[in-house]
mmCIF file of C-alpha atoms and ligand atoms in Angstrom:
data_model
loop_
_atom_site.group_PDB
_atom_site.id
_atom_site.type_symbol
_atom_site.label_atom_id
_atom_site.label_comp_id
_atom_site.label_asym_id
_atom_site.label_seq_id
_atom_site.Cartn_x
_atom_site.Cartn_y
_atom_site.Cartn_z
ATOM 1 C CA MET A 1 87.636 119.803 58.068
ATOM 2 C CA PRO A 2 89.252 117.251 60.418
ATOM 3 C CA ARG A 3 90.549 118.719 63.643
ATOM 4 C CA PRO A 4 94.357 118.702 63.787
ATOM 5 C CA ARG A 5 95.636 116.090 66.214
ATOM 6 C CA ARG A 6 96.818 117.540 69.495
ATOM 7 C CA THR A 7 99.999 115.783 70.554
ATOM 8 C CA ILE A 8 102.838 116.007 73.058
ATOM 9 C CA ASP A 9 105.971 113.993 72.226
ATOM 10 C CA GLY A 10 104.049 111.632 69.974
ATOM 11 C CA ILE A 11 101.182 111.131 72.440
ATOM 12 C CA ASP A 12 97.698 111.734 71.072
ATOM 13 C CA LEU A 13 96.069 113.951 73.685
ATOM 14 C CA ASP A 14 92.607 112.874 72.596
ATOM 15 C CA ARG A 15 93.327 109.236 73.520
ATOM 16 C CA VAL A 16 95.053 109.589 76.845
ATOM 17 C CA PRO A 17 94.117 106.935 79.441
ATOM 18 C CA ARG A 18 91.590 108.404 81.801
ATOM 19 C CA HIS A 19 92.735 106.394 84.814
ATOM 20 C CA VAL A 20 96.375 105.467 85.340
ATOM 21 C CA ALA A 21 97.186 103.266 88.344
ATOM 22 C CA ILE A 22 100.767 102.733 89.456
ATOM 23 C CA VAL A 23 102.415 100.112 91.666
ATOM 24 C CA MET A 24 105.395 102.138 92.840
ATOM 25 C CA ASP A 25 107.850 99.279 93.325
ATOM 26 C CA GLY A 26 111.610 98.990 93.737
ATOM 27 C CA ASN A 27 112.446 101.448 96.515
ATOM 28 C CA GLY A 28 114.248 98.783 98.545
ATOM 29 C CA ARG A 29 116.365 97.634 95.604
ATOM 30 C CA TRP A 30 117.208 101.230 94.703
ATOM 31 C CA ALA A 31 118.497 101.776 98.242
ATOM 32 C CA ARG A 32 120.387 98.476 98.375
ATOM 33 C CA GLN A 33 122.220 99.328 95.149
ATOM 34 C CA ARG A 34 123.529 102.413 96.943
ATOM 35 C CA GLY A 35 124.338 100.702 100.226
ATOM 36 C CA LEU A 36 121.559 102.662 101.935
ATOM 37 C CA PRO A 37 118.781 101.498 104.287
ATOM 38 C CA ARG A 38 115.451 100.621 102.627
ATOM 39 C CA THR A 39 113.873 103.722 104.129
ATOM 40 C CA ALA A 40 116.196 105.905 102.033
ATOM 41 C CA GLY A 41 114.577 104.341 98.977
ATOM 42 C CA HIS A 42 111.102 105.196 100.238
ATOM 43 C CA ARG A 43 112.236 108.748 100.874
ATOM 44 C CA ALA A 44 113.671 109.055 97.386
ATOM 45 C CA GLY A 45 110.346 107.836 95.999
ATOM 46 C CA GLU A 46 108.657 111.088 96.936
ATOM 47 C CA GLU A 47 110.264 113.054 94.112
ATOM 48 C CA ALA A 48 109.219 110.311 91.721
ATOM 49 C CA VAL A 49 105.615 110.808 92.838
ATOM 50 C CA ALA A 50 105.901 114.517 92.080
ATOM 51 C CA ARG A 51 107.317 113.754 88.612
ATOM 52 C CA ALA A 52 104.592 111.204 87.866
ATOM 53 C CA LEU A 53 101.908 113.645 88.952
ATOM 54 C CA ASP A 54 103.294 116.484 86.827
ATOM 55 C CA ALA A 55 103.518 114.200 83.799
ATOM 56 C CA ALA A 56 99.918 113.068 84.328
ATOM 57 C CA LEU A 57 98.788 116.701 84.621
ATOM 58 C CA GLU A 58 100.665 117.597 81.454
ATOM 59 C CA LEU A 59 98.865 114.875 79.509
ATOM 60 C CA GLY A 60 95.466 115.580 81.001
ATOM 61 C CA VAL A 61 95.061 112.236 82.770
ATOM 62 C CA SER A 62 92.051 112.681 85.034
ATOM 63 C CA HIS A 63 92.724 109.946 87.619
ATOM 64 C CA LEU A 64 96.082 108.856 88.992
ATOM 65 C CA THR A 65 96.056 106.168 91.682
ATOM 66 C CA LEU A 66 99.215 105.294 93.588
ATOM 67 C CA TYR A 67 99.832 102.218 95.722
ATOM 68 C CA ALA A 68 101.450 103.512 98.910
ATOM 69 C CA PHE A 69 100.881 100.667 101.380
ATOM 70 C CA SER A 70 99.211 97.312 100.826
ATOM 71 C CA THR A 71 97.315 95.111 103.264
ATOM 72 C CA GLU A 72 100.212 92.659 102.750
ATOM 73 C CA ASN A 73 102.883 95.216 103.651
ATOM 74 C CA TRP A 74 102.116 94.643 107.373
ATOM 75 C CA ARG A 75 104.330 91.560 106.917
ATOM 76 C CA ARG A 76 107.420 93.779 106.775
ATOM 77 C CA SER A 77 109.554 94.566 109.826
ATOM 78 C CA PRO A 78 107.819 96.723 112.462
ATOM 79 C CA ALA A 79 110.352 99.482 111.834
ATOM 80 C CA GLU A 80 109.679 99.575 108.093
ATOM 81 C CA VAL A 81 105.912 99.422 108.627
ATOM 82 C CA ARG A 82 106.114 102.327 111.046
ATOM 83 C CA PHE A 83 108.234 104.277 108.607
ATOM 84 C CA LEU A 84 105.830 103.668 105.715
ATOM 85 C CA LEU A 85 102.748 104.666 107.733
ATOM 86 C CA ASN A 86 104.352 107.867 108.988
ATOM 87 C CA ASP A 87 105.961 108.584 105.653
ATOM 88 C CA THR A 88 102.626 108.564 103.850
ATOM 89 C CA GLU A 89 101.318 111.063 106.366
ATOM 90 C CA ARG A 90 104.421 113.254 106.102
ATOM 91 C CA PHE A 91 104.231 113.074 102.333
ATOM 92 C CA VAL A 92 100.639 114.256 102.342
ATOM 93 C CA LEU A 93 101.427 117.095 104.764
ATOM 94 C CA ARG A 94 104.518 118.208 102.852
ATOM 95 C CA ARG A 95 102.843 118.188 99.464
ATOM 96 C CA ARG A 96 99.220 119.047 99.920
ATOM 97 C CA ASP A 97 99.559 122.810 99.417
ATOM 98 C CA GLU A 98 101.452 122.240 96.205
ATOM 99 C CA PHE A 99 98.897 119.693 94.988
ATOM 100 C CA HIS A 100 96.035 121.970 95.964
ATOM 101 C CA ALA A 101 97.592 124.847 94.003
ATOM 102 C CA LYS A 102 97.834 122.567 90.966
ATOM 103 C CA GLY A 103 94.130 121.753 91.067
ATOM 104 C CA VAL A 104 94.597 118.215 92.380
ATOM 105 C CA ARG A 105 91.873 116.540 94.383
ATOM 106 C CA MET A 106 93.191 113.969 96.837
ATOM 107 C CA ARG A 107 91.392 110.782 97.806
ATOM 108 C CA TRP A 108 92.211 107.795 99.974
ATOM 109 C CA ILE A 109 91.178 104.202 99.363
ATOM 110 C CA GLY A 110 91.939 101.452 101.852
ATOM 111 C CA ARG A 111 90.953 99.988 105.199
ATOM 112 C CA ARG A 112 90.605 102.580 107.904
ATOM 113 C CA GLU A 113 91.721 100.425 110.786
ATOM 114 C CA ARG A 114 92.861 101.191 114.312
ATOM 115 C CA ARG A 115 96.300 99.888 113.399
ATOM 116 C CA ILE A 116 96.745 103.116 111.465
ATOM 117 C CA PRO A 117 97.490 105.827 114.026
ATOM 118 C CA ALA A 118 94.548 108.225 114.468
ATOM 119 C CA ARG A 119 96.783 111.196 113.709
ATOM 120 C CA VAL A 120 97.744 109.700 110.345
ATOM 121 C CA ARG A 121 94.101 109.067 109.469
ATOM 122 C CA ARG A 122 93.111 112.561 110.500
ATOM 123 C CA ASN A 123 95.815 114.253 108.463
ATOM 124 C CA ILE A 124 94.956 112.271 105.368
ATOM 125 C CA ASP A 125 91.257 113.046 105.837
ATOM 126 C CA GLU A 126 92.059 116.734 106.192
ATOM 127 C CA SER A 127 93.974 116.749 102.924
ATOM 128 C CA VAL A 128 91.062 115.059 101.213
ATOM 129 C CA GLU A 129 88.685 117.704 102.581
ATOM 130 C CA MET A 130 91.004 120.558 101.746
ATOM 131 C CA THR A 131 91.268 119.551 98.077
ATOM 132 C CA ALA A 132 87.707 118.256 97.620
ATOM 133 C CA GLY A 133 86.719 121.078 95.277
ATOM 134 C CA ASN A 134 89.563 120.588 92.791
ATOM 135 C CA ARG A 135 88.759 119.174 89.398
ATOM 136 C CA ARG A 136 91.895 118.991 87.313
ATOM 137 C CA LEU A 137 93.116 115.582 88.436
ATOM 138 C CA THR A 138 92.099 113.141 91.148
ATOM 139 C CA LEU A 139 95.108 111.692 92.960
ATOM 140 C CA THR A 140 94.038 108.636 94.904
ATOM 141 C CA VAL A 141 96.398 107.177 97.450
ATOM 142 C CA ALA A 142 95.871 103.474 98.064
ATOM 143 C CA PHE A 143 96.879 103.178 101.696
ATOM 144 C CA ASN A 144 96.343 100.028 103.727
ATOM 145 C CA TYR A 145 94.691 98.912 100.528
ATOM 146 C CA GLY A 146 94.105 95.408 99.195
ATOM 147 C CA GLY A 147 91.919 94.513 96.231
ATOM 148 C CA ARG A 148 90.490 91.452 97.960
ATOM 149 C CA ALA A 149 89.900 93.346 101.208
ATOM 150 C CA GLU A 150 88.037 95.982 99.202
ATOM 151 C CA ILE A 151 85.757 93.383 97.623
ATOM 152 C CA VAL A 152 85.210 91.702 101.014
ATOM 153 C CA ASP A 153 84.270 95.045 102.570
ATOM 154 C CA ALA A 154 81.884 95.795 99.700
ATOM 155 C CA VAL A 155 80.212 92.396 100.010
ATOM 156 C CA ARG A 156 79.813 92.914 103.768
ATOM 157 C CA ARG A 157 78.094 96.226 103.169
ATOM 158 C CA LEU A 158 75.732 94.727 100.612
ATOM 159 C CA ALA A 159 74.979 91.751 102.866
ATOM 160 C CA ALA A 160 74.190 94.090 105.763
ATOM 161 C CA ALA A 161 71.838 96.112 103.544
ATOM 162 C CA ALA A 162 70.151 92.893 102.406
ATOM 163 C CA ARG A 163 69.706 91.708 105.970
ATOM 164 C CA GLU A 164 68.072 95.004 106.888
ATOM 165 C CA GLY A 165 65.713 94.567 103.981
ATOM 166 C CA ALA A 166 67.102 97.610 102.187
ATOM 167 C CA LEU A 167 68.480 95.567 99.300
ATOM 168 C CA ASP A 168 66.970 92.688 97.339
ATOM 169 C CA PRO A 169 69.772 90.113 96.751
ATOM 170 C CA ARG A 170 68.490 89.600 93.206
ATOM 171 C CA ARG A 171 69.420 93.188 92.501
ATOM 172 C CA ILE A 172 73.090 92.675 93.353
ATOM 173 C CA ASP A 173 74.882 93.101 90.061
ATOM 174 C CA GLU A 174 78.268 94.445 88.919
ATOM 175 C CA ARG A 175 77.038 97.994 89.282
ATOM 176 C CA ALA A 176 75.913 97.408 92.855
ATOM 177 C CA ILE A 177 79.290 95.939 93.791
ATOM 178 C CA ALA A 178 81.158 98.773 92.061
ATOM 179 C CA ARG A 179 79.074 101.268 94.000
ATOM 180 C CA ALA A 180 79.968 99.604 97.294
ATOM 181 C CA LEU A 181 83.754 99.848 96.750
ATOM 182 C CA TYR A 182 85.845 102.335 98.769
ATOM 183 C CA ASP A 183 85.446 105.073 96.164
ATOM 184 C CA PRO A 184 82.440 104.526 93.907
ATOM 185 C CA ASP A 185 83.588 107.435 91.737
ATOM 186 C CA LEU A 186 86.896 105.818 90.860
ATOM 187 C CA PRO A 187 86.613 104.764 87.213
ATOM 188 C CA ASP A 188 87.956 101.506 85.789
ATOM 189 C CA VAL A 189 91.704 101.489 85.307
ATOM 190 C CA ASP A 190 92.792 102.069 81.708
ATOM 191 C CA LEU A 191 96.537 101.803 82.198
ATOM 192 C CA PHE A 192 98.087 99.744 85.013
ATOM 193 C CA VAL A 193 101.795 100.487 85.472
ATOM 194 C CA ARG A 194 104.247 98.642 87.685
ATOM 195 C CA THR A 195 107.852 99.648 88.080
ATOM 196 C CA SER A 196 110.868 97.536 89.169
ATOM 197 C CA GLY A 197 110.440 94.851 86.511
ATOM 198 C CA GLU A 198 108.214 92.619 88.657
ATOM 199 C CA GLN A 199 105.276 91.386 86.612
ATOM 200 C CA ARG A 200 102.476 90.904 89.079
ATOM 201 C CA ILE A 201 99.372 92.676 90.301
ATOM 202 C CA SER A 202 100.035 92.284 94.067
ATOM 203 C CA ASN A 203 96.367 92.648 94.994
ATOM 204 C CA TYR A 204 96.016 96.131 93.477
ATOM 205 C CA LEU A 205 92.647 97.403 92.197
ATOM 206 C CA LEU A 206 91.470 93.898 91.280
ATOM 207 C CA TRP A 207 87.921 94.919 90.473
ATOM 208 C CA GLN A 208 88.777 98.162 88.695
ATOM 209 C CA SER A 209 91.560 96.620 86.574
ATOM 210 C CA ALA A 210 89.453 93.866 85.007
ATOM 211 C CA TYR A 211 90.173 95.281 81.528
ATOM 212 C CA ALA A 212 93.230 97.428 82.181
ATOM 213 C CA GLU A 213 96.186 97.474 79.818
ATOM 214 C CA LEU A 214 99.260 96.355 81.759
ATOM 215 C CA ALA A 215 102.699 97.946 81.453
ATOM 216 C CA PHE A 216 105.667 96.593 83.388
ATOM 217 C CA LEU A 217 108.605 98.975 83.367
ATOM 218 C CA PRO A 218 112.195 97.992 84.206
ATOM 219 C CA VAL A 219 112.852 101.224 86.162
ATOM 220 C CA LEU A 220 113.068 101.305 89.983
ATOM 221 C CA TRP A 221 110.472 103.688 91.439
ATOM 222 C CA PRO A 222 112.861 106.405 92.769
ATOM 223 C CA ASP A 223 114.247 106.744 89.215
ATOM 224 C CA PHE A 224 110.803 107.121 87.628
ATOM 225 C CA SER A 225 110.572 110.203 85.426
ATOM 226 C CA ARG A 226 108.155 112.030 83.145
ATOM 227 C CA GLU A 227 109.621 110.071 80.230
ATOM 228 C CA HIS A 228 108.696 106.732 81.827
ATOM 229 C CA LEU A 229 105.070 107.754 82.146
ATOM 230 C CA PHE A 230 105.130 109.022 78.579
ATOM 231 C CA ASP A 231 106.630 105.695 77.396
ATOM 232 C CA ALA A 232 103.863 103.783 79.150
ATOM 233 C CA VAL A 233 101.177 106.003 77.586
ATOM 234 C CA ARG A 234 102.710 105.639 74.110
ATOM 235 C CA GLU A 235 102.703 101.861 74.610
ATOM 236 C CA TYR A 236 99.061 102.089 75.746
ATOM 237 C CA GLN A 237 98.160 103.976 72.566
ATOM 238 C CA ARG A 238 99.695 101.230 70.430
ATOM 239 C CA ARG A 239 97.454 98.605 72.029
ATOM 240 C CA GLU A 240 94.099 97.546 70.647
ATOM 241 C CA ARG A 241 91.490 97.433 73.383
ATOM 242 C CA ARG A 242 88.767 94.956 72.550
ATOM 243 C CA PHE A 243 86.663 94.355 75.667
ATOM 244 C CA GLY A 244 85.713 90.959 74.316
ATOM 245 C CA ARG A 245 84.636 92.135 70.883
ATOM 246 C CA ALA A 246 85.984 90.467 67.746
HETATM 247 C C1 LIG B 1 107.826 99.827 97.013
HETATM 248 O O1 LIG B 1 109.158 99.486 97.119
HETATM 249 C C2 LIG B 1 107.333 100.580 98.204
HETATM 250 C C3 LIG B 1 106.327 99.885 98.994
HETATM 251 C C4 LIG B 1 105.959 98.639 98.862
HETATM 252 C C5 LIG B 1 105.688 100.656 100.029
HETATM 253 P P1 LIG B 1 109.603 98.185 97.900
HETATM 254 O O2 LIG B 1 109.839 98.545 99.325
HETATM 255 O O3 LIG B 1 108.659 97.072 97.672
HETATM 256 O O4 LIG B 1 110.996 97.904 97.186
HETATM 257 P P2 LIG B 1 111.582 96.494 96.740
HETATM 258 O O5 LIG B 1 110.521 95.788 95.968
HETATM 259 O O6 LIG B 1 111.952 95.774 97.981
HETATM 260 O O7 LIG B 1 112.770 96.849 95.885
HETATM 261 C C1 LIG B 2 103.155 96.312 96.136
HETATM 262 O O1 LIG B 2 104.530 96.185 96.194
HETATM 263 C C2 LIG B 2 102.661 97.264 97.186
HETATM 264 C C3 LIG B 2 103.061 98.673 97.050
HETATM 265 C C4 LIG B 2 103.782 99.177 96.084
HETATM 266 C C5 LIG B 2 102.569 99.542 98.085
HETATM 267 P P1 LIG B 2 105.228 95.028 97.039
HETATM 268 O O2 LIG B 2 106.693 95.201 96.825
HETATM 269 O O3 LIG B 2 104.747 95.033 98.431
HETATM 270 O O4 LIG B 2 104.687 93.725 96.320
HETATM 271 P P2 LIG B 2 105.274 92.244 96.310
HETATM 272 O O5 LIG B 2 105.393 91.825 97.739
HETATM 273 O O6 LIG B 2 106.590 92.284 95.640
HETATM 274 O O7 LIG B 2 104.273 91.459 95.542
HETATM 275 MG MG1 LIG B 3 108.502 95.621 96.299
#
């Protein structure tokens, strides 16, 4: 007898994307519409993160990756950069107990440079350690992250191993590169979501998104709700993924 389909609001729970990656965009515009400083938009984005995470947990998504700060975001004003760096740290500190209680494992991908205050790095690392044993969902924060920087860093590592004689260059294949990325356990992206209506990748998860389904939503990030994630997943389930096959 066929198993009855398990669904929530029209979503087939047996075909949920395993890895959802989100470009949380539109905080500045959200704030401007209200006559507020851009930082107020970033602050308001925190509740949207909580809603996105709860929706992902409800559907049984196993990996949720959020773009918090890109390698290009250093081009913003020093005040906004400082706010974003500290805000990511404060966010992690404010929320980690709640995430831990929900069975969420936290990870960080990105360049661990000196430009990021040591305290910020330490607090993020601590949250990663604290939640390392959780298995329900992996929440990866892309922080000082760039897709090209990630590939450059991976290639450097492989080149260093080759120079030491530990790696035969002929054995460098897609698997070897994938294993040299910031988090070798991060699976390929199934569903790539960007809010704010912009339709671009902005250097996010370039390697991992090679065959992702793209969804561009017209909502500004602070207004993102459970229903928006559900809409994106329903859209994903209407797509036909081919991976090159006919
Ligand atoms: C996304 O919102 C947050 C980050 C990039 C950190 P923006 O700050 O890019 O908001 P817009 O695009 O200017 O509206
Ligand atoms: C991408 O958004 C980076 C993050 C959301 C952290 P941006 O707002 O920085 O991207 P662009 O500049 O519009 O491409
Ligand atoms: Mg933006």
